[in-house]
XYZ file of N, CA, C and O in Angstrom:
604
model
N 77.163 -41.937 111.725
C 76.591 -40.756 112.217
C 76.052 -39.959 111.324
O 76.881 -39.637 110.341
N 74.988 -39.413 111.478
C 74.494 -38.475 110.324
C 73.830 -37.220 111.039
O 73.335 -37.275 112.045
N 74.133 -36.070 110.537
C 73.808 -34.853 111.179
C 72.740 -34.101 110.201
O 72.924 -34.246 108.997
N 71.738 -33.656 110.694
C 70.603 -32.996 109.890
C 71.074 -31.530 110.027
O 70.915 -30.901 111.136
N 71.269 -30.862 108.934
C 71.626 -29.292 109.043
C 70.639 -28.598 107.924
O 70.560 -29.348 106.846
N 70.247 -27.555 108.105
C 69.521 -26.696 107.369
C 70.662 -26.256 106.289
O 71.904 -26.192 106.509
N 70.209 -25.669 105.220
C 71.071 -24.923 104.160
C 72.034 -24.071 104.764
O 73.160 -23.761 104.589
N 71.500 -23.157 105.633
C 72.060 -22.046 106.207
C 73.127 -22.584 107.201
O 74.280 -22.006 107.282
N 72.748 -23.603 107.944
C 73.693 -24.284 108.937
C 74.878 -24.826 108.288
O 75.904 -24.889 108.567
N 74.519 -25.488 107.091
C 75.485 -26.156 106.347
C 76.538 -25.155 105.718
O 77.871 -25.311 105.811
N 76.014 -24.084 105.453
C 76.922 -23.032 104.653
C 77.800 -22.404 105.884
O 78.898 -22.131 105.910
N 77.302 -22.389 107.064
C 77.887 -21.708 108.407
C 79.012 -22.736 108.688
O 80.205 -22.500 108.942
N 78.658 -24.261 108.606
C 79.764 -25.335 108.717
C 80.773 -25.145 107.815
O 82.038 -25.216 108.214
N 80.450 -25.016 106.577
C 81.659 -24.744 105.386
C 82.579 -23.626 105.796
O 83.749 -23.629 105.704
N 81.946 -22.470 106.380
C 82.711 -21.346 106.779
C 83.696 -21.602 107.965
O 84.803 -21.358 108.006
N 83.030 -22.171 109.038
C 83.988 -22.794 110.095
C 85.013 -23.646 109.778
O 86.171 -23.639 110.256
N 84.646 -24.494 108.944
C 85.783 -25.606 108.596
C 86.689 -24.882 107.684
O 88.002 -25.282 107.763
N 86.349 -23.915 106.944
C 87.469 -23.276 106.010
C 88.292 -22.527 107.072
O 89.598 -22.465 106.814
N 87.721 -21.837 107.875
C 88.543 -20.941 108.906
C 89.399 -21.817 109.622
O 90.665 -21.402 109.864
N 88.928 -23.023 110.203
C 89.652 -23.954 111.079
C 90.794 -24.405 110.239
O 92.042 -24.514 110.644
N 90.637 -24.804 108.974
C 91.608 -25.299 107.962
C 92.647 -24.195 107.819
O 93.893 -24.593 107.700
N 92.252 -23.066 107.615
C 93.141 -21.945 107.625
C 94.190 -21.752 108.551
O 95.204 -21.710 108.396
N 93.804 -21.904 109.754
C 94.528 -21.660 110.844
C 95.562 -22.881 110.998
O 96.749 -22.684 111.148
N 94.906 -24.111 110.912
C 95.860 -25.368 111.072
C 96.742 -25.237 109.821
O 97.985 -25.710 110.118
N 96.497 -24.987 108.426
C 97.466 -25.040 107.439
C 98.401 -23.955 107.763
O 99.634 -24.343 107.321
N 98.071 -22.999 108.301
C 99.187 -21.953 108.551
C 100.172 -22.297 109.509
O 101.496 -22.311 109.411
N 99.686 -23.060 110.627
C 100.674 -23.596 111.525
C 101.470 -24.580 111.015
O 102.509 -24.768 111.356
N 100.921 -25.436 110.368
C 101.546 -26.597 109.569
C 102.670 -26.159 108.633
O 103.796 -26.765 108.622
N 102.244 -25.212 107.884
C 103.325 -24.627 106.837
C 104.324 -23.972 107.577
O 105.586 -24.132 107.077
N 104.266 -23.367 108.628
C 105.318 -22.965 109.453
C 106.493 -23.795 109.848
O 107.447 -23.588 109.901
N 105.917 -25.018 110.159
C 106.722 -26.134 110.817
C 107.215 -27.108 109.725
O 107.840 -28.077 110.109
N 107.085 -26.883 108.421
C 107.443 -27.800 107.566
C 108.171 -27.031 106.290
O 107.667 -25.905 105.906
N 108.947 -27.767 105.526
C 109.468 -27.151 104.258
C 108.219 -27.439 103.260
O 107.400 -28.172 103.352
N 108.562 -26.777 102.102
C 107.631 -26.816 100.944
C 107.579 -28.382 100.422
O 106.485 -28.694 99.952
N 108.575 -28.992 100.558
C 108.495 -30.386 99.999
C 107.961 -31.465 100.877
O 107.595 -32.534 100.394
N 107.659 -31.123 102.022
C 107.227 -32.134 102.962
C 105.542 -32.113 102.975
O 105.013 -30.947 102.758
N 104.983 -33.345 103.062
C 103.545 -33.198 103.031
C 103.110 -32.781 104.306
O 103.598 -32.550 105.329
N 101.706 -32.613 104.456
C 101.027 -32.237 105.655
C 101.458 -33.178 106.778
O 101.374 -34.455 106.473
N 101.601 -32.758 108.044
C 102.025 -33.630 109.133
C 100.988 -34.270 109.783
O 101.151 -35.294 110.384
N 99.772 -33.830 109.698
C 98.477 -34.388 110.082
C 97.401 -34.224 109.253
O 96.832 -33.263 109.115
N 97.098 -35.374 108.532
C 96.117 -35.312 107.552
C 94.748 -35.395 108.167
O 93.744 -35.320 107.300
N 94.407 -35.686 109.244
C 93.118 -35.775 109.948
C 92.363 -34.529 109.713
O 91.088 -34.495 109.304
N 92.935 -33.538 109.708
C 92.270 -32.070 109.539
C 91.814 -32.133 108.012
O 90.627 -31.707 107.722
N 92.776 -32.476 107.184
C 92.533 -32.321 105.791
C 91.542 -33.368 105.375
O 90.595 -32.951 104.583
N 91.425 -34.503 106.061
C 90.430 -35.516 105.746
C 89.032 -34.939 105.947
O 88.032 -35.114 105.268
N 88.863 -34.157 107.197
C 87.626 -33.669 107.558
C 87.252 -32.662 106.578
O 86.020 -32.462 106.080
N 88.091 -31.676 106.327
C 87.730 -30.537 105.207
C 87.377 -31.180 103.986
O 86.201 -30.688 103.528
N 87.964 -32.074 103.479
C 87.683 -32.761 102.161
C 86.244 -33.430 102.363
O 85.449 -33.117 101.471
N 85.886 -34.030 103.330
C 84.616 -34.714 103.511
C 83.542 -33.750 103.636
O 82.560 -33.843 102.904
N 83.631 -32.589 104.402
C 82.593 -31.556 104.628
C 82.368 -30.906 103.232
O 81.339 -30.629 102.868
N 83.556 -30.559 102.592
C 83.403 -29.709 101.424
C 82.854 -30.651 100.268
O 82.125 -30.215 99.368
N 83.079 -31.841 100.234
C 82.689 -32.822 99.192
C 81.250 -33.012 99.280
O 80.615 -33.337 98.423
N 80.608 -32.780 100.502
C 79.142 -32.959 100.663
C 78.362 -31.834 100.297
O 77.055 -31.852 100.323
N 79.076 -30.707 100.047
C 78.346 -29.570 99.727
C 77.355 -29.492 98.685
O 76.416 -28.943 98.661
N 77.776 -30.243 97.425
C 76.891 -30.349 96.386
C 75.572 -31.072 96.732
O 74.395 -30.576 96.397
N 75.763 -32.170 97.392
C 74.500 -32.910 97.862
C 73.580 -32.307 98.723
O 72.466 -32.339 98.978
N 74.140 -31.123 99.565
C 73.558 -30.379 100.471
C 72.839 -29.162 99.651
O 72.080 -28.564 100.494
N 73.165 -28.925 98.639
C 72.493 -27.871 97.716
C 73.541 -26.680 97.815
O 72.922 -25.527 97.522
N 74.576 -26.795 98.059
C 75.667 -25.702 97.970
C 76.755 -25.895 96.976
O 77.854 -25.282 97.266
N 76.569 -26.575 96.076
C 77.574 -26.859 95.019
C 78.101 -25.823 94.323
O 79.096 -25.784 93.809
N 77.295 -24.602 94.338
C 77.798 -23.411 93.774
C 78.877 -22.657 94.497
O 79.529 -21.761 93.782
N 79.086 -23.115 95.709
C 80.229 -22.546 96.512
C 81.420 -23.311 96.814
O 82.394 -22.903 97.128
N 81.288 -24.543 96.276
C 82.450 -25.574 96.381
C 82.742 -26.036 94.907
O 81.822 -26.307 94.216
N 83.997 -25.932 94.672
C 84.515 -26.450 93.453
C 85.403 -27.545 93.559
O 86.012 -27.696 94.641
N 85.517 -28.310 92.545
C 86.621 -29.437 92.578
C 87.852 -29.171 91.848
O 87.619 -28.678 90.486
N 89.125 -29.040 92.185
C 90.308 -28.739 91.494
C 90.473 -29.819 90.513
O 90.447 -30.964 90.888
N 90.551 -29.511 89.212
C 90.816 -30.475 88.076
C 92.062 -31.114 88.285
O 92.085 -32.280 87.576
N 92.920 -30.569 88.719
C 94.269 -31.225 88.766
C 94.473 -32.218 89.850
O 94.995 -33.394 89.676
N 93.791 -32.130 90.992
C 94.076 -32.943 92.236
C 92.920 -33.481 92.839
O 92.940 -34.376 93.603
N 91.709 -33.058 92.293
C 90.467 -33.589 92.696
C 90.002 -33.130 94.102
O 88.985 -33.566 94.642
N 90.571 -32.165 94.724
C 90.499 -31.566 95.945
C 89.235 -30.566 95.841
O 89.288 -29.607 95.078
N 88.277 -30.635 96.818
C 87.255 -29.623 96.838
C 87.668 -28.255 97.537
O 88.664 -28.352 98.372
N 87.135 -27.153 97.113
C 87.633 -25.896 97.863
C 86.633 -24.978 97.591
O 85.625 -25.048 96.759
N 86.516 -23.987 98.432
C 85.599 -22.865 98.346
C 85.849 -21.913 97.240
O 87.073 -21.659 97.043
N 84.959 -21.466 96.531
C 85.144 -20.546 95.418
C 85.787 -19.257 95.903
O 85.305 -18.874 97.006
N 86.646 -18.571 95.155
C 87.093 -17.197 95.527
C 85.906 -16.209 95.659
O 85.999 -15.460 96.798
N 84.913 -16.400 94.865
C 83.730 -15.394 95.042
C 83.033 -15.522 96.414
O 82.701 -14.624 97.078
N 82.977 -16.843 96.797
C 82.218 -17.135 98.168
C 83.000 -16.604 99.298
O 82.680 -16.019 100.168
N 84.399 -16.888 99.145
C 85.361 -16.365 100.155
C 85.241 -14.967 100.501
O 85.196 -14.571 101.611
N 85.176 -14.308 99.246
C 85.116 -12.761 99.518
C 83.717 -12.262 99.848
O 83.569 -11.433 100.643
N 82.722 -12.730 99.091
C 81.360 -12.258 99.345
C 80.736 -12.704 100.704
O 80.023 -11.996 101.349
N 81.187 -13.796 101.325
C 80.659 -14.306 102.448
C 81.391 -13.560 103.639
O 80.927 -13.719 105.062
N 82.385 -12.802 103.634
C 83.102 -12.022 104.730
C 84.260 -12.999 105.241
O 84.760 -12.474 106.250
N 84.522 -14.137 104.869
C 85.528 -14.942 105.361
C 86.771 -14.188 105.400
O 87.693 -14.348 106.303
N 87.184 -13.635 104.211
C 88.543 -12.896 104.149
C 88.698 -11.974 105.140
O 89.710 -11.639 105.923
N 87.447 -11.063 105.423
C 87.495 -9.835 106.309
C 87.549 -10.616 107.813
O 88.340 -9.990 108.587
N 87.032 -11.640 108.040
C 86.938 -12.258 109.376
C 88.431 -12.849 109.604
O 88.857 -12.412 110.804
N 89.028 -13.351 108.578
C 90.455 -13.926 108.889
C 91.397 -12.785 109.149
O 92.399 -12.765 109.910
N 91.277 -11.631 108.224
C 92.195 -10.562 108.369
C 91.870 -9.847 109.682
O 92.810 -9.543 110.475
N 90.680 -9.800 110.265
C 90.499 -9.121 111.612
C 91.096 -10.095 112.724
O 91.729 -9.602 113.602
N 90.944 -11.315 112.515
C 91.464 -12.291 113.522
C 93.066 -12.043 113.441
O 93.579 -12.082 114.544
N 93.600 -12.198 112.480
C 95.081 -11.947 112.173
C 95.481 -10.682 112.901
O 96.578 -10.462 113.658
N 94.786 -9.595 112.733
C 95.055 -8.223 113.327
C 94.891 -8.258 114.822
O 95.840 -7.691 115.439
N 93.850 -8.864 115.314
C 93.628 -8.899 116.708
C 94.793 -9.837 117.312
O 95.330 -9.451 118.381
N 95.143 -10.957 116.665
C 96.184 -11.619 117.302
C 97.376 -11.096 117.325
O 98.186 -11.173 118.385
N 97.856 -10.347 116.274
C 99.007 -9.545 116.205
C 99.001 -8.607 117.503
O 100.052 -8.582 118.079
N 98.155 -7.637 117.502
C 98.283 -6.660 118.672
C 98.067 -7.290 120.112
O 99.039 -6.725 120.870
N 97.415 -8.180 120.232
C 97.342 -9.182 121.554
C 98.799 -9.810 121.851
O 99.235 -9.419 123.117
N 99.334 -10.355 120.882
C 100.612 -10.915 121.222
C 101.809 -9.894 121.476
O 102.469 -10.097 122.361
N 101.607 -8.729 120.639
C 102.555 -7.840 120.777
C 102.443 -7.114 122.143
O 103.533 -7.054 122.858
N 101.286 -6.823 122.671
C 101.084 -6.241 123.828
C 101.536 -7.159 125.009
O 102.265 -6.873 126.043
N 101.085 -8.523 124.976
C 101.363 -9.519 125.943
C 103.199 -9.580 126.029
O 103.546 -9.711 127.069
N 103.684 -9.736 124.876
C 105.182 -9.937 124.908
C 105.827 -8.886 125.587
O 106.860 -8.944 126.123
N 105.575 -7.461 124.983
C 106.239 -6.391 125.686
C 105.915 -6.137 127.012
O 106.797 -5.825 127.902
N 104.752 -6.382 127.434
C 104.280 -6.234 128.957
C 105.226 -7.188 129.781
O 105.624 -6.911 130.862
N 105.230 -8.429 129.271
C 105.863 -9.460 129.900
C 107.437 -9.110 130.030
O 108.007 -9.230 131.194
N 107.994 -8.688 129.007
C 109.372 -8.135 129.018
C 109.710 -7.188 130.081
O 110.550 -7.294 130.675
N 108.824 -6.220 129.959
C 108.963 -5.105 130.763
C 108.765 -5.462 132.273
O 109.391 -5.102 133.249
N 107.835 -6.294 132.636
C 107.411 -6.932 133.808
C 108.826 -7.684 134.402
O 109.307 -7.372 135.574
N 109.384 -8.423 133.549
C 110.415 -9.222 133.878
C 111.758 -8.249 134.297
O 112.521 -8.503 135.240
N 112.027 -7.183 133.383
C 113.074 -6.341 133.606
C 112.833 -5.479 134.906
O 113.951 -5.289 135.515
N 111.744 -5.268 135.238
C 111.357 -4.355 136.322
C 111.486 -5.234 137.655
O 112.233 -4.766 138.743
N 111.069 -6.470 137.838
C 110.926 -7.082 138.990
C 112.077 -8.175 139.037
O 112.574 -8.602 140.205
N 112.522 -8.689 137.891
C 113.465 -9.682 137.923
C 113.011 -11.124 138.043
O 111.892 -11.239 138.684
N 113.538 -12.208 137.459
C 113.015 -13.523 137.328
C 112.697 -14.162 138.660
O 111.942 -14.819 138.930
N 113.786 -13.844 139.616
C 113.897 -14.446 141.031
C 112.623 -13.901 141.822
O 111.746 -14.736 142.324
N 112.383 -12.758 141.691
C 111.412 -12.046 142.621
C 110.004 -12.431 142.017
O 109.119 -12.777 142.781
N 109.810 -12.414 140.653
C 108.663 -12.849 140.076
C 108.192 -14.459 140.353
O 107.103 -14.719 140.636
N 109.228 -15.257 140.314
C 109.139 -16.725 140.732
C 108.563 -16.988 142.067
O 107.963 -17.970 142.378
N 108.765 -15.917 142.970
C 108.443 -16.030 144.363
C 107.073 -15.453 144.683
O 106.555 -15.555 145.814
N 106.370 -14.685 143.703
C 105.107 -14.172 143.718
C 103.996 -15.108 143.433
O 104.215 -16.159 142.820
N 102.873 -14.897 144.265
C 101.774 -15.809 144.113
C 101.213 -15.323 142.762
O 101.280 -14.185 142.223
N 100.322 -16.113 142.030
C 99.766 -15.827 140.786
C 99.100 -14.442 140.791
O 99.161 -13.631 139.798
N 98.314 -14.337 141.791
C 97.505 -13.177 142.042
C 98.418 -11.787 142.031
O 98.055 -10.835 141.352
N 99.633 -11.976 142.743
C 100.550 -10.853 142.769
C 101.034 -10.541 141.455
O 101.124 -9.490 140.970
N 101.504 -11.655 140.679
C 102.054 -11.552 139.356
C 101.014 -10.787 138.394
O 101.406 -9.910 137.801
N 99.784 -11.166 138.523
C 98.713 -10.569 137.610
C 98.660 -9.102 138.138
O 98.454 -8.272 137.134
N 98.610 -8.720 139.343
C 98.424 -7.398 139.837
C 99.707 -6.656 139.257
O 99.258 -5.322 138.827
N 100.764 -6.992 139.394
C 101.907 -6.118 139.106
C 102.100 -6.144 137.631
O 103.002 -5.257 137.184
N 101.869 -7.163 136.992
C 102.146 -7.205 135.438
C 101.020 -6.366 134.570
O 101.260 -5.809 133.562
N 99.843 -6.151 135.323
C 98.786 -5.581 134.590
C 99.120 -4.125 134.218
O 98.726 -3.709 133.032
N 99.750 -3.341 134.887
C 100.057 -1.867 134.685
C 100.985 -1.955 133.249
O 100.773 -1.026 132.487
N 101.832 -2.885 133.087
C 102.816 -2.960 131.920
C 101.806 -3.359 130.744
O 102.009 -2.712 129.597
N 100.842 -4.287 130.925
C 99.854 -4.617 129.805
C 99.125 -3.347 129.446
O 98.880 -2.959 128.179
N 98.498 -2.645 130.440
C 97.569 -1.551 130.160
C 98.667 -0.502 129.471
O 97.978 0.244 128.691
N 99.648 -0.136 129.833
C 100.623 0.789 129.143
C 100.696 0.603 127.645
O 100.451 1.547 126.959
N 101.033 -0.662 127.290
C 101.186 -0.972 125.919
C 100.033 -1.104 125.188
O 99.868 -0.511 123.973
N 98.896 -1.541 125.786
C 97.490 -1.537 125.136
C 97.146 -0.171 124.972
O 96.648 0.175 123.744
N 97.329 0.876 125.814
C 96.952 2.177 125.471
C 97.866 2.767 124.403
O 97.293 3.545 123.510
N 99.208 2.482 124.528
C 100.168 3.078 123.374
C 99.686 2.655 122.127
O 99.415 3.555 121.160
N 99.379 1.484 121.952
C 99.155 0.919 120.581
C 97.765 1.258 120.200
O 97.472 1.538 119.034
N 96.929 1.422 121.056
C 95.471 1.991 120.692
C 95.433 3.370 120.262
O 94.809 3.795 119.332
N 96.338 4.231 120.815
C 96.375 5.632 120.438
C 97.428 5.781 119.402
O 97.068 6.684 118.602
N 98.383 5.075 119.226
C 99.407 5.332 118.087
C 99.747 4.274 117.225
O 100.554 4.578 116.375
N 99.188 3.090 117.352
C 99.557 2.102 116.504
C 101.130 1.683 116.628
O 101.658 1.774 117.805
N 101.745 1.589 115.647
C 103.343 1.442 115.726
C 104.127 2.681 115.620
O 105.337 2.474 115.512
N 103.407 3.698 115.382
C 104.062 4.888 115.125
C 105.352 5.238 115.988
O 106.323 5.739 115.471
N 105.239 5.028 117.349
C 106.217 5.286 118.292
C 107.110 4.067 118.643
O 108.023 4.339 119.369
N 107.026 3.031 118.039
C 107.790 1.768 118.208
C 109.029 1.999 117.433
O 109.031 1.981 116.247
N 110.399 2.062 118.220
C 111.485 2.091 117.574
C 112.486 1.075 118.189
O 112.300 0.636 119.112
N 113.352 0.827 117.480
C 114.607 -0.143 117.887
C 115.944 0.603 117.800
O 116.119 1.451 117.026
């Protein structure tokens, strides 16, 4: 199979592959020790393949080959200038706040109604009754960040 991509489309593909690899690598690193190899090389194989084609696509200036292991990677300059670092930082920030809000809202929902009562609710009722807890935490963090969070 062969795809025809413009230079701009290929650069966008490189960015998407980089970001996908970053997410997968982060999850895989969490689940293994430093001595273990990647648990699923399918992702790494695709990254390697797409990055290795950059030179022939006319984007060899943004992909370099590691002299030690022969692996292709995006240059640090491209990572920073392309906005990839900013996108990934924004993504991490958004995931953090959403997860924190969801977990605290669900905790408070469970404490307020109890597991038994919640298990007997229809999904619509659960959503309706949990939403105020979600809204409370979303408002709190939007207005104050972590300032008022105490243990």
